[in-house]
PDB file of C-alpha atoms in Angstrom:
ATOM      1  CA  UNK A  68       2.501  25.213  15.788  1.00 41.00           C
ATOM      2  CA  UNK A  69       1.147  22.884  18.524  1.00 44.00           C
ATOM      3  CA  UNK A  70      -1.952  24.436  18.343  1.00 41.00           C
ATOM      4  CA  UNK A  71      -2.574  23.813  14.684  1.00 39.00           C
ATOM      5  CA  UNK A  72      -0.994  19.922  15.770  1.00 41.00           C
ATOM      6  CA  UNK A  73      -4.076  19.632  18.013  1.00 41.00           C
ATOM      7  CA  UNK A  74      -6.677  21.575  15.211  1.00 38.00           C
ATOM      8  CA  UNK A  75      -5.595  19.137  12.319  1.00 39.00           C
ATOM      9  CA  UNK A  76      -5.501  16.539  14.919  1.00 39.00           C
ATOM     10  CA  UNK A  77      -9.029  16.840  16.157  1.00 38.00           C
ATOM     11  CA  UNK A  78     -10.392  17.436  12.437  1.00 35.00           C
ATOM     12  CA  UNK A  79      -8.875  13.779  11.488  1.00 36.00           C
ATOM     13  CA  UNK A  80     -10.965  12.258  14.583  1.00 36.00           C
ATOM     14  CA  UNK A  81     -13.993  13.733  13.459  1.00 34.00           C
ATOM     15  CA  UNK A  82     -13.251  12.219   9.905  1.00 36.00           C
ATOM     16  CA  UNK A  83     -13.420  15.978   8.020  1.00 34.00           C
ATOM     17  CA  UNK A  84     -10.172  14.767   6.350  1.00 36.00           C
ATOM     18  CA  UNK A  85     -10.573  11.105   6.807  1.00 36.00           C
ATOM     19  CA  UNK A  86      -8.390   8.768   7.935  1.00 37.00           C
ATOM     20  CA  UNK A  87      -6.431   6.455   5.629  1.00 39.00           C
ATOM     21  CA  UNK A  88      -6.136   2.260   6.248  1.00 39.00           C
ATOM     22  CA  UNK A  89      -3.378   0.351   6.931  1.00 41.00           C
ATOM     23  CA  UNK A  90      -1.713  -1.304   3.892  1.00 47.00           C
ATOM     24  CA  UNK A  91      -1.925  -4.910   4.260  1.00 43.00           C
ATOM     25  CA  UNK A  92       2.003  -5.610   4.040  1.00 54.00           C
ATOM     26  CA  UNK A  93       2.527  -3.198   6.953  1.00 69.00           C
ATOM     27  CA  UNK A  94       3.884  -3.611  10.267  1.00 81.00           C
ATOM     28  CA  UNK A  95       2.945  -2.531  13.105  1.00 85.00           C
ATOM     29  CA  UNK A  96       5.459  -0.676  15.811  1.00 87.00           C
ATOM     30  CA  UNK A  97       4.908   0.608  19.654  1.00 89.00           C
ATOM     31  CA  UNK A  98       7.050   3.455  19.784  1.00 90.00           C
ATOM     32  CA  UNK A  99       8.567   5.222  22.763  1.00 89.00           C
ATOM     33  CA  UNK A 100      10.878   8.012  22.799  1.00 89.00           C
ATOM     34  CA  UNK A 101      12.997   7.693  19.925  1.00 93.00           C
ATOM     35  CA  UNK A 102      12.564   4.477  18.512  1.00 91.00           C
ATOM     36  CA  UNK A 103      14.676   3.296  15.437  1.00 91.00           C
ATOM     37  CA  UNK A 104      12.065   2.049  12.736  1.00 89.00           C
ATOM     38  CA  UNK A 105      14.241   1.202   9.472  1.00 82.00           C
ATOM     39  CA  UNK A 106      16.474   2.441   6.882  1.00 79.00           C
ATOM     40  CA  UNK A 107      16.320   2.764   3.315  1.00 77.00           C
ATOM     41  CA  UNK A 108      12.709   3.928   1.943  1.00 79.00           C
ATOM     42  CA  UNK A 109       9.705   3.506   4.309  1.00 82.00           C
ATOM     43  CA  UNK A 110       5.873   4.990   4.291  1.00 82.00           C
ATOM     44  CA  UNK A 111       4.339   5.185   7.707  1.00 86.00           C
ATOM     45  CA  UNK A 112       0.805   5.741   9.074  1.00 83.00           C
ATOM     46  CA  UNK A 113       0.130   7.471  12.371  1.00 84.00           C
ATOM     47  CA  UNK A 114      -2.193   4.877  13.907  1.00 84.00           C
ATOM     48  CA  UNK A 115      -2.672   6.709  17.182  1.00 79.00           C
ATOM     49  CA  UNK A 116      -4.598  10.118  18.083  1.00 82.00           C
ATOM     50  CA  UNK A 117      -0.707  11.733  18.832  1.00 82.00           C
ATOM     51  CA  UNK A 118       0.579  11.350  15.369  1.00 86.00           C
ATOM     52  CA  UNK A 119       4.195  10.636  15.295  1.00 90.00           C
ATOM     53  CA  UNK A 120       7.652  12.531  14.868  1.00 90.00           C
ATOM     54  CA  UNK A 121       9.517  11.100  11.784  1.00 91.00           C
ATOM     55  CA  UNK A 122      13.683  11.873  11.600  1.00 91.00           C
ATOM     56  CA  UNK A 123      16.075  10.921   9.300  1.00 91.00           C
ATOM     57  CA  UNK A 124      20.064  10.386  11.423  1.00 90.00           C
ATOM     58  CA  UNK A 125      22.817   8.594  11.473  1.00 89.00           C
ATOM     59  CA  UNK A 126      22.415   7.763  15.286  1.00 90.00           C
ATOM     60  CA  UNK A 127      19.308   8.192  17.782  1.00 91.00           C
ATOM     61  CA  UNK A 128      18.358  12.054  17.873  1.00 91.00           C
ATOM     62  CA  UNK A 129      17.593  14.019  20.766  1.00 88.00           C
ATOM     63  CA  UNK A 130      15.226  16.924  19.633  1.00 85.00           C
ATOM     64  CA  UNK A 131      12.754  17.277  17.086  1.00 84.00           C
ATOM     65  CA  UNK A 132      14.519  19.911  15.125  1.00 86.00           C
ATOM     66  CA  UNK A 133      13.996  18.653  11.164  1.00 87.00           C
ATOM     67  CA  UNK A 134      11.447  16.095  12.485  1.00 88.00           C
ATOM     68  CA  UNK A 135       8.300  15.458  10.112  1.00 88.00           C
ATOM     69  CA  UNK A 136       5.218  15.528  11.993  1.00 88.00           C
ATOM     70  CA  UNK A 137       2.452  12.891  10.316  1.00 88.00           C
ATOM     71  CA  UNK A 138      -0.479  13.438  12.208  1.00 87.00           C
ATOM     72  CA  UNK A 139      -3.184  10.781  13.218  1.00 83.00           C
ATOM     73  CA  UNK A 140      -4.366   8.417  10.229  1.00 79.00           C
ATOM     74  CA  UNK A 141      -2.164  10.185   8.147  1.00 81.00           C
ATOM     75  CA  UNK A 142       0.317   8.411   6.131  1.00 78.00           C
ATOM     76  CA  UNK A 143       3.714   9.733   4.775  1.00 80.00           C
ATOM     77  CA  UNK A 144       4.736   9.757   1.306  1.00 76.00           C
ATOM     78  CA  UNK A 145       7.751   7.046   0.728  1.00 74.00           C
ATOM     79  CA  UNK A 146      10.857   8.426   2.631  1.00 80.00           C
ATOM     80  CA  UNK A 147      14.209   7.754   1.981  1.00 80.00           C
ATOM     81  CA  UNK A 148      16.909   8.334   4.747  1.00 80.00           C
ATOM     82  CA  UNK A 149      20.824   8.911   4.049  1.00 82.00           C
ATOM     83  CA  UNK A 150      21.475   7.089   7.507  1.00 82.00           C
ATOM     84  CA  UNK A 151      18.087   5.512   9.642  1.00 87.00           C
ATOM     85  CA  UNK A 152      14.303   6.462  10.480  1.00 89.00           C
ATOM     86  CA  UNK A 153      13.820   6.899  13.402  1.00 91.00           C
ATOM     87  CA  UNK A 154      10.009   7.538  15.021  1.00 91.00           C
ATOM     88  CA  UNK A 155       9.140   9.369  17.986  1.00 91.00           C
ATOM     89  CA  UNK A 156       5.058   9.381  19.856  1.00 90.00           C
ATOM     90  CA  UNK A 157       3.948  12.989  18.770  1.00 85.00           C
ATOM     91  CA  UNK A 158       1.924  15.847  20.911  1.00 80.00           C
ATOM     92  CA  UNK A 159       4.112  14.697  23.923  1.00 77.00           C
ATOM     93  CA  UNK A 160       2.687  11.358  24.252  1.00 78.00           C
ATOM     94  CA  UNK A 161       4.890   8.520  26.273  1.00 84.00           C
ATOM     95  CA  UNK A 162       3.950   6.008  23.344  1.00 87.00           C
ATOM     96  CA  UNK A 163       2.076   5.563  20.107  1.00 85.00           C
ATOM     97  CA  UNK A 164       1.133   3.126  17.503  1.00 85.00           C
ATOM     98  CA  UNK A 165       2.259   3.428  14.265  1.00 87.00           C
ATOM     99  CA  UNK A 166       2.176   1.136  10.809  1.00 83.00           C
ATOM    100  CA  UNK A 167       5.325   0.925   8.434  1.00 85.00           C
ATOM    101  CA  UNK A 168       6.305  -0.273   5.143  1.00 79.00           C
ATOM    102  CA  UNK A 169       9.500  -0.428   3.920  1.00 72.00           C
ATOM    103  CA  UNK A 170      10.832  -0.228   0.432  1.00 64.00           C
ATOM    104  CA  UNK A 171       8.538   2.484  -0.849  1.00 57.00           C
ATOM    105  CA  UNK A 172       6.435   2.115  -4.737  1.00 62.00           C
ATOM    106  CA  UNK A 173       8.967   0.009  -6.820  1.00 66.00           C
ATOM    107  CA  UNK A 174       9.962   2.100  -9.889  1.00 66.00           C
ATOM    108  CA  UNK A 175       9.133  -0.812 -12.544  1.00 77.00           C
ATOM    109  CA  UNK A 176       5.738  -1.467 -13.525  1.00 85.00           C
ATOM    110  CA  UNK A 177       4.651  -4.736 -14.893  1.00 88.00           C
ATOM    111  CA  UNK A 178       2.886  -5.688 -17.645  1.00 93.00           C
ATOM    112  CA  UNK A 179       1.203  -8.836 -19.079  1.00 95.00           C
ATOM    113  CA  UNK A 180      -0.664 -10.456 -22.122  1.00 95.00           C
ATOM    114  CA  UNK A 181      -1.808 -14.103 -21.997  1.00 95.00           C
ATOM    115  CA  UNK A 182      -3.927 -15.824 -24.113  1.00 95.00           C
ATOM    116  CA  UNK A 183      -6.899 -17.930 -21.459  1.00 91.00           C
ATOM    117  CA  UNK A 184      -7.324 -21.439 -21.908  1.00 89.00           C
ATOM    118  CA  UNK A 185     -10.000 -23.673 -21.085  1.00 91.00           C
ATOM    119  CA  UNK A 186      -7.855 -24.635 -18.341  1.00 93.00           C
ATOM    120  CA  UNK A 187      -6.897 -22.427 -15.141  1.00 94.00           C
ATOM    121  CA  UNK A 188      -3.692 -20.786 -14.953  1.00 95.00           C
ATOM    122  CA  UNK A 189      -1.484 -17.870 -12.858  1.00 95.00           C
ATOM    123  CA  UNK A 190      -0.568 -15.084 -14.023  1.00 95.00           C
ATOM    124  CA  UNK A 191       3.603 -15.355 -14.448  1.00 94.00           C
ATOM    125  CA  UNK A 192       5.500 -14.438 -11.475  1.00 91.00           C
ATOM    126  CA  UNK A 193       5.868 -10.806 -10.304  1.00 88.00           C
ATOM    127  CA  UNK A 194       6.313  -9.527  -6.794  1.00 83.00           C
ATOM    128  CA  UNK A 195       3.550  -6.276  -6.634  1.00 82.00           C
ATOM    129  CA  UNK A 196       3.492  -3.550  -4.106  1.00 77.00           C
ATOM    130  CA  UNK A 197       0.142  -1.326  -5.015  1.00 77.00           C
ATOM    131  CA  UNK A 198      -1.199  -4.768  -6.606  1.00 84.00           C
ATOM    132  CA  UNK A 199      -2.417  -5.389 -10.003  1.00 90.00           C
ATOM    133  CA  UNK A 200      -5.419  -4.453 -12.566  1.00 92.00           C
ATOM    134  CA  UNK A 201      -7.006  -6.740 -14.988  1.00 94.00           C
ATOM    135  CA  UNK A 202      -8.563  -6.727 -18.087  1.00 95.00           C
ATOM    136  CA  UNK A 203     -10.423  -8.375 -20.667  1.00 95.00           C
ATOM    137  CA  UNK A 204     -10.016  -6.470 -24.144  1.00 95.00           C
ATOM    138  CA  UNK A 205     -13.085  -5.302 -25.970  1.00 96.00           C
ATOM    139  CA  UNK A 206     -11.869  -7.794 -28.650  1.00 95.00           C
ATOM    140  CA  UNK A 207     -12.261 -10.819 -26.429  1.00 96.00           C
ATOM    141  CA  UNK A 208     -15.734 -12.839 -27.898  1.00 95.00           C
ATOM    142  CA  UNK A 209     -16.299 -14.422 -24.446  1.00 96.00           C
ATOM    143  CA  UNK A 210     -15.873 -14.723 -20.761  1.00 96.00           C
ATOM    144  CA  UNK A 211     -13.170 -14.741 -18.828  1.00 96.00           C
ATOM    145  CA  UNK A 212     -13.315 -15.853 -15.398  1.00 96.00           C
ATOM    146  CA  UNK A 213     -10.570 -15.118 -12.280  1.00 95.00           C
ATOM    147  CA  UNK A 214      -9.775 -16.700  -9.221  1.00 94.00           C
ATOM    148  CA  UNK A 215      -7.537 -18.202  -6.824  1.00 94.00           C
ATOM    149  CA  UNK A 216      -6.026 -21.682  -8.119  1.00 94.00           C
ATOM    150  CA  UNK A 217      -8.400 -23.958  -9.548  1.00 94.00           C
ATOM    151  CA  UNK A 218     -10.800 -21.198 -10.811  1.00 96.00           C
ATOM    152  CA  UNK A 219     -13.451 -22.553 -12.679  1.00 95.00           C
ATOM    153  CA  UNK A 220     -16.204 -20.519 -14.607  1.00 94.00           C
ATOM    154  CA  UNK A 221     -18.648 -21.542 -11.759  1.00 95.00           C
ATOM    155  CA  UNK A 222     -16.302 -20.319  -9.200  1.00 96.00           C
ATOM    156  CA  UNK A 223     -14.426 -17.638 -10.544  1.00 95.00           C
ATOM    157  CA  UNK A 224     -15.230 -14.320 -10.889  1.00 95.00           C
ATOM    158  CA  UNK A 225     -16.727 -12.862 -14.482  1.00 96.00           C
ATOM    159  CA  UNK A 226     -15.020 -10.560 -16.637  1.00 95.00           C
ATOM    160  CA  UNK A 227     -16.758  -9.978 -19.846  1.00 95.00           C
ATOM    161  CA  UNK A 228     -15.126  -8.584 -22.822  1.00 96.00           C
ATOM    162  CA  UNK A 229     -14.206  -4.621 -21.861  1.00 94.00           C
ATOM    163  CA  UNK A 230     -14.571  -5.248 -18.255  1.00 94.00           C
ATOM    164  CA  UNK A 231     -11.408  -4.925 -15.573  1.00 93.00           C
ATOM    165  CA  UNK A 232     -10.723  -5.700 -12.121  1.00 92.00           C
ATOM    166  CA  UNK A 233      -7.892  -4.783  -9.073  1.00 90.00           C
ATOM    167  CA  UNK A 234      -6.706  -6.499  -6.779  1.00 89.00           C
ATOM    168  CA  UNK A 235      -3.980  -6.008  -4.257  1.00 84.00           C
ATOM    169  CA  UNK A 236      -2.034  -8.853  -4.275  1.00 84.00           C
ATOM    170  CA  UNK A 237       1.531  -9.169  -3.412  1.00 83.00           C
ATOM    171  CA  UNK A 238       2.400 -11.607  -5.990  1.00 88.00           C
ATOM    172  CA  UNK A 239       0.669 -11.460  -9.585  1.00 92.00           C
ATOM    173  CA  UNK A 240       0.585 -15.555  -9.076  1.00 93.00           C
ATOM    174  CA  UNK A 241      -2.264 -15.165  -6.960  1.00 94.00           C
ATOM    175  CA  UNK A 242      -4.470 -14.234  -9.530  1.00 95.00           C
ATOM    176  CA  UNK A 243      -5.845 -17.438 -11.776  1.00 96.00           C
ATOM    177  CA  UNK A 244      -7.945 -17.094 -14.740  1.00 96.00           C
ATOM    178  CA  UNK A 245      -9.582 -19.849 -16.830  1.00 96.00           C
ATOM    179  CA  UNK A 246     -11.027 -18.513 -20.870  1.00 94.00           C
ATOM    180  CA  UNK A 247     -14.798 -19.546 -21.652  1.00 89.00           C
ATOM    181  CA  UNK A 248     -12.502 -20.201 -24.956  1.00 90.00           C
ATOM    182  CA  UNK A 249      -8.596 -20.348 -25.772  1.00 88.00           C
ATOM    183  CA  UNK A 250      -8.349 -17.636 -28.217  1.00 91.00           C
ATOM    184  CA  UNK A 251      -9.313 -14.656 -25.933  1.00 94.00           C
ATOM    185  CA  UNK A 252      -6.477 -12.464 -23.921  1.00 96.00           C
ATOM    186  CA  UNK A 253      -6.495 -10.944 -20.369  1.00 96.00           C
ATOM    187  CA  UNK A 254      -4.176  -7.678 -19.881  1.00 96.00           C
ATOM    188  CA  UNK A 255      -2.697  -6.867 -16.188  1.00 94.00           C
ATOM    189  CA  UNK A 256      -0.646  -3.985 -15.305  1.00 92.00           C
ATOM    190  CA  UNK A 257       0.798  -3.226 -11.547  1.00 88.00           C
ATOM    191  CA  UNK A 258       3.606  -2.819  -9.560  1.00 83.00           C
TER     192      UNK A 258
END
């Protein structure tokens, strides 16, 4: 088993499987030995070439024995423990780096129709964990333009009729939009 550790290992540094980013609502923990790292739901990346031992228990373990190894850049699917998570350095390292987000993918996606106007406006607030998409129907006869508050059509950013954008905001309140008209719509989905 170590062996194939150290293969998969050694394929993620040389980017064969590539190494996935930090989201940018994660936190970053030192871990050493068994270090507690929430409870509930959490996702974590292995930010350090050891990977990292991931346990669900009621109190600080002392083996690996039904330990999930997520090897370097890797990043877990969302976890959920019946007590805590705890996090241990893999490939016997003394410590290790690792990124975690807690609360996992909400199970409610959100959804939104407003009509522009020829003055800016946010989107209505909605707390987002993968962020949001945006899009101007193929109906729309004109421009819409998005931004951060105050967007204006010389500073915001064009979507014409059929076109969509992402972002990956926290909030959907972060994303402003101002119509070239006040009859055309903008759609956003997210969660």
């Amino acid at each position: 088993m170590r062996i194939f550790d150290r293969l998969f290992a050694a394929l993620l540094v040389l980017g064969v499987l590539g190494a996935a980013p930090v989201c940018a609502d994660t936190s970053i923990v030192m871990v050493s030995g068994w270090t507690q790292i929430g409870a509930g739901t959490v996702i974590v990346n292995a930010l350090s070439n050891e990977g990292v031992w991931l346990l669900d228990a009621p109190a600080t373990p002392t083996a690996e024995t039904g330990a999930i190894l997520v090897p370097f850049g890797a990043i877990s699917p969302a976890l959920t423990a019946k007590g805590n998570w705890y996090a241990k350095p893999g490939m016997g390292a003394g410590a290790t780096k690792i990124g975690v987000a807690t609360g996992g993918n909400p199970s409610t996606i959100y959804s939104v129709r407003v009509t522009a106007a020829t003055t800016a406006a946010a989107l209505p607030a909605q707390s987002l964990v993968n962020g949001i998409i945006c899009k101007a129907p193929s109906t729309n006869t004109a421009t819409i333009f998005i931004g951060p508050a105050g967007v204006t059509a010389a500073t915001g950013y064009p979507l014409m009729p059929g076109e969509a954008i992402s972002y990956g905001a926290t909030n959907a309140t972060a994303i402003n939009f101002v119509g070239s008209n006040a009859s055309d719509v903008l759609s956003c989905t997210g969660n």
